[in-house]
Short mmCIF file of C-alpha atoms in Angstrom, two decimals:
data_model
loop_
_atom_site.label_atom_id
_atom_site.label_comp_id
_atom_site.label_asym_id
_atom_site.label_seq_id
_atom_site.Cartn_x
_atom_site.Cartn_y
_atom_site.Cartn_z
CA ASN A 6 124.96 109.64 93.56
CA ALA A 7 122.84 107.30 95.67
CA GLY A 8 119.45 108.58 96.75
CA VAL A 9 117.85 108.14 100.14
CA MET A 10 118.30 104.51 101.12
CA GLN A 11 115.78 102.78 103.32
CA ASN A 12 115.94 99.23 104.60
CA PRO A 13 114.40 96.84 104.85
CA ARG A 14 111.89 97.38 102.03
CA HIS A 15 109.44 95.01 103.67
CA LEU A 16 109.24 94.04 107.32
CA VAL A 17 106.85 91.59 108.95
CA ARG A 18 106.52 91.58 112.71
CA ARG A 19 104.24 89.77 115.10
CA ARG A 20 102.24 91.81 117.58
CA GLY A 21 104.42 92.75 120.54
CA GLN A 22 107.73 92.57 118.69
CA GLU A 23 110.00 95.50 117.92
CA ALA A 24 110.45 97.04 114.47
CA ARG A 25 113.60 98.93 113.44
CA LEU A 26 113.55 100.94 110.25
CA ARG A 27 116.74 102.44 108.83
CA CYS A 28 117.33 105.45 106.65
CA SER A 29 120.58 106.68 105.12
CA PRO A 30 120.17 110.23 103.78
CA MET A 31 121.57 111.48 100.51
CA LYS A 32 125.20 112.50 100.62
CA GLY A 33 125.47 116.07 101.86
CA HIS A 34 122.00 116.09 103.43
CA SER A 35 121.95 116.71 107.15
CA HIS A 36 118.18 116.96 107.63
CA VAL A 37 116.13 113.75 107.96
CA TYR A 38 112.36 113.46 108.15
CA TRP A 39 110.15 110.43 108.78
CA TYR A 40 106.60 110.14 107.41
CA ARG A 41 103.97 107.45 107.69
CA GLN A 42 101.37 106.58 105.09
CA LEU A 43 98.36 104.56 106.15
CA PRO A 44 96.38 102.77 103.41
CA GLU A 45 94.47 105.18 101.13
CA GLU A 46 95.79 108.22 102.98
CA GLY A 47 98.41 110.88 102.43
CA LEU A 48 101.77 110.99 104.13
CA LYS A 49 101.77 112.21 107.72
CA PHE A 50 104.80 113.86 109.29
CA MET A 51 106.28 112.05 112.27
CA VAL A 52 109.68 113.49 113.19
CA TYR A 53 112.46 115.79 111.96
CA LEU A 54 116.05 115.15 112.98
CA GLN A 55 119.48 116.58 112.41
CA LYS A 56 122.67 114.82 113.45
CA GLU A 57 122.31 113.81 117.12
CA ASN A 58 119.30 116.09 117.59
CA ILE A 59 115.55 115.72 117.41
CA ILE A 60 114.26 119.01 116.07
CA ASP A 61 110.52 118.35 115.84
CA GLU A 62 108.73 115.20 117.02
CA SER A 63 105.24 116.68 117.04
CA GLY A 64 103.91 113.90 114.78
CA MET A 65 105.27 110.98 116.77
CA PRO A 66 102.86 108.88 118.84
CA LYS A 67 103.59 109.49 122.50
CA GLU A 68 104.35 105.88 123.31
CA ARG A 69 106.30 103.05 121.69
CA PHE A 70 107.83 105.20 118.92
CA SER A 71 111.30 106.71 118.98
CA ALA A 72 113.78 108.04 116.45
CA GLU A 73 117.45 108.84 116.37
CA PHE A 74 120.03 110.14 113.94
CA PRO A 75 123.45 109.37 115.46
CA LYS A 76 126.69 111.07 114.58
CA GLU A 77 127.70 107.98 112.61
CA GLY A 78 125.34 105.70 110.76
CA PRO A 79 121.77 105.83 109.53
CA SER A 80 118.71 107.32 111.14
CA ILE A 81 116.62 104.72 112.96
CA LEU A 82 112.88 104.73 113.56
CA ARG A 83 112.06 102.28 116.31
CA ILE A 84 108.61 100.95 117.13
CA GLN A 85 108.33 98.89 120.28
CA GLN A 86 105.58 96.37 120.99
CA VAL A 87 104.03 96.75 117.55
CA VAL A 88 100.26 96.52 117.09
CA ARG A 89 98.19 95.90 113.95
CA GLY A 90 97.50 99.62 113.60
CA ASP A 91 101.22 100.24 113.05
CA SER A 92 100.98 98.47 109.68
CA ALA A 93 101.82 101.18 107.15
CA ALA A 94 104.42 102.44 104.74
CA TYR A 95 107.13 104.46 106.47
CA PHE A 96 109.03 106.94 104.33
CA CYS A 97 112.20 108.76 105.11
CA ALA A 98 113.20 111.98 103.37
CA SER A 99 116.35 114.03 103.51
CA SER A 100 117.21 117.54 102.46
CA PRO A 101 120.19 119.89 102.56
CA GLN A 102 118.00 122.66 103.95
CA GLY A 103 114.33 122.63 104.91
CA PRO A 104 111.74 121.73 102.26
CA TYR A 105 114.11 122.61 99.39
CA GLY A 106 115.56 119.57 97.70
CA TYR A 107 113.41 117.22 99.78
CA THR A 108 114.09 113.69 98.50
CA PHE A 109 112.20 110.61 99.61
CA GLY A 110 113.36 107.04 99.93
CA SER A 111 111.39 104.08 98.59
CA GLY A 112 109.90 103.35 102.00
CA THR A 113 109.62 100.42 104.37
CA ARG A 114 106.35 98.55 104.34
CA LEU A 115 105.65 97.27 107.83
CA THR A 116 103.10 94.52 108.26
CA VAL A 117 102.09 93.47 111.77
CA VAL A 118 100.53 90.02 111.97
CA ASP B 274 92.36 118.83 111.10
CA GLN B 275 93.06 118.41 107.40
CA GLN B 276 95.06 121.51 106.47
CA VAL B 277 95.69 120.36 102.89
CA LYS B 278 92.87 118.76 100.94
CA GLN B 279 92.65 117.06 97.59
CA ASN B 280 88.94 116.55 97.11
CA SER B 281 89.14 114.33 94.03
CA PRO B 282 90.33 110.83 94.93
CA SER B 283 90.63 109.92 91.26
CA LEU B 284 90.74 111.48 87.81
CA SER B 285 90.65 109.87 84.39
CA VAL B 286 91.95 111.73 81.33
CA GLN B 287 92.46 110.81 77.72
CA GLU B 288 96.01 110.68 76.41
CA GLY B 289 97.03 113.99 74.83
CA ARG B 290 94.49 116.03 76.79
CA ILE B 291 95.10 118.29 79.76
CA SER B 292 95.06 116.88 83.30
CA ILE B 293 94.14 119.31 86.06
CA LEU B 294 94.65 118.30 89.66
CA ASN B 295 93.39 120.53 92.44
CA CYS B 296 94.41 121.19 96.00
CA ASP B 297 93.03 123.46 98.73
CA TYR B 298 94.64 124.54 101.97
CA THR B 299 93.41 126.24 105.10
CA ASN B 300 96.57 127.45 106.84
CA SER B 301 97.44 130.96 105.62
CA MET B 302 100.96 130.56 107.04
CA PHE B 303 101.90 128.12 104.27
CA ASP B 304 104.27 129.84 101.85
CA TYR B 305 105.79 127.02 99.84
CA PHE B 306 103.89 124.36 97.92
CA LEU B 307 105.02 121.20 96.18
CA TRP B 308 103.58 118.48 93.99
CA TYR B 309 104.78 114.90 94.19
CA LYS B 310 104.09 111.92 91.99
CA LYS B 311 103.99 108.43 93.45
CA TYR B 312 103.99 105.02 91.84
CA PRO B 313 102.96 101.93 93.83
CA ALA B 314 105.67 100.56 96.12
CA GLU B 315 107.89 103.59 95.53
CA GLY B 316 108.55 106.81 97.39
CA PRO B 317 107.09 110.15 96.28
CA THR B 318 109.05 111.86 93.53
CA PHE B 319 109.24 115.65 93.43
CA LEU B 320 107.59 117.23 90.40
CA ILE B 321 107.34 120.97 90.79
CA SER B 322 107.06 123.61 93.49
CA ILE B 323 105.92 127.19 93.90
CA SER B 324 106.62 129.91 96.40
CA SER B 325 103.81 132.12 97.66
CA ILE B 326 105.44 135.15 96.03
CA LYS B 327 104.54 133.69 92.65
CA ASP B 328 101.24 132.69 91.10
CA LYS B 329 102.60 130.38 88.41
CA ASN B 330 105.55 128.11 87.85
CA GLU B 331 106.19 126.07 84.75
CA ASP B 332 108.49 123.14 84.03
CA GLY B 333 108.02 121.42 80.71
CA ARG B 334 104.60 119.79 80.58
CA PHE B 335 103.88 120.68 84.21
CA THR B 336 102.52 124.01 85.42
CA VAL B 337 101.45 124.86 88.95
CA PHE B 338 99.08 127.75 89.63
CA LEU B 339 98.63 129.33 93.04
CA ASN B 340 95.63 131.44 94.04
CA LYS B 341 96.48 132.76 97.50
CA SER B 342 93.19 134.55 98.06
CA ALA B 343 91.29 131.33 97.43
CA LYS B 344 93.94 129.19 99.15
CA HIS B 345 93.94 126.98 96.11
CA LEU B 346 96.58 125.49 93.87
CA SER B 347 96.37 123.35 90.81
CA LEU B 348 98.72 121.24 88.72
CA HIS B 349 98.25 121.20 84.97
CA ILE B 350 99.81 118.45 82.86
CA VAL B 351 99.68 118.96 79.13
CA PRO B 352 99.75 116.91 77.05
CA SER B 353 98.98 113.96 79.33
CA GLN B 354 100.91 110.78 78.67
CA PRO B 355 100.34 107.16 79.81
CA GLY B 356 103.42 107.36 82.03
CA ASP B 357 101.71 110.12 83.99
CA SER B 358 99.34 107.56 85.51
CA ALA B 359 100.15 107.65 89.23
CA VAL B 360 98.98 109.13 92.52
CA TYR B 361 99.68 112.85 92.84
CA PHE B 362 100.11 114.53 96.21
CA CYS B 363 100.20 118.22 96.93
CA ALA B 364 102.12 119.34 99.98
CA ALA B 365 102.60 122.61 101.82
CA SER B 366 105.22 124.03 104.12
CA VAL B 367 106.18 127.11 106.10
CA ILE B 368 109.70 128.02 104.96
CA GLN B 369 110.79 129.65 108.18
CA GLY B 370 108.78 127.36 110.36
CA ALA B 371 108.81 123.71 111.18
CA GLN B 372 110.05 122.69 107.72
CA LYS B 373 107.82 119.65 107.67
CA LEU B 374 105.53 119.00 104.73
CA VAL B 375 101.77 118.71 105.17
CA PHE B 376 100.32 116.43 102.51
CA GLY B 377 96.93 116.12 100.92
CA GLN B 378 95.28 112.72 100.58
CA GLY B 379 96.33 112.27 96.98
CA THR B 380 94.57 112.02 93.60
CA ARG B 381 94.94 108.91 91.46
CA LEU B 382 95.38 110.00 87.85
CA THR B 383 94.72 107.51 85.07
CA ILE B 384 95.64 108.38 81.51
CA ASN B 385 93.62 106.40 78.98
CA PRO B 386 95.07 105.66 75.53
#
């Protein structure tokens, strides 16, 4: 029973490039959440998706960031024109229903150089 | 606007003794609370949760206490073991609401032999 799978584990991008982070939820989980953790801080909610729908994107920066969870395939968090301040650990979580059974992936560590 | 606060960035406890980690919240709408444990370069791992209809929940060495009037919760680990050394995050949610988790900043627990 595979957990939440995130790839890549580490991603290095130059300023101005695009970053694509992938998340495959646990089998049977239809709710996907993305969180960001800046150094020495807690996790901050970014976006909540169900299949083909964005339910809550109140934590997403207004520009350059987008997320999707297509009918087939993993959820994607996309950051366009990355800047140094985007360097962080990005965690995906999935659940079968709301905060119950919330399971996190191992994260993608994005470094912008 | 820090709705969930962990005021102790670090805590050092001797092996075999009790570890007590504290968390305060400001949003009275929160009705479900969780504790996560996180090792470096890994995602948060769920430890224990409590609903606002309870004031205590126990699971093995871990007990969570909730004081709704004080908007305070605590995690007790007894006896503490070296493998408990990690960063601990408390998180809060509104069950019927947005379903996102609001995290505290974390407390780094070190268990000394």
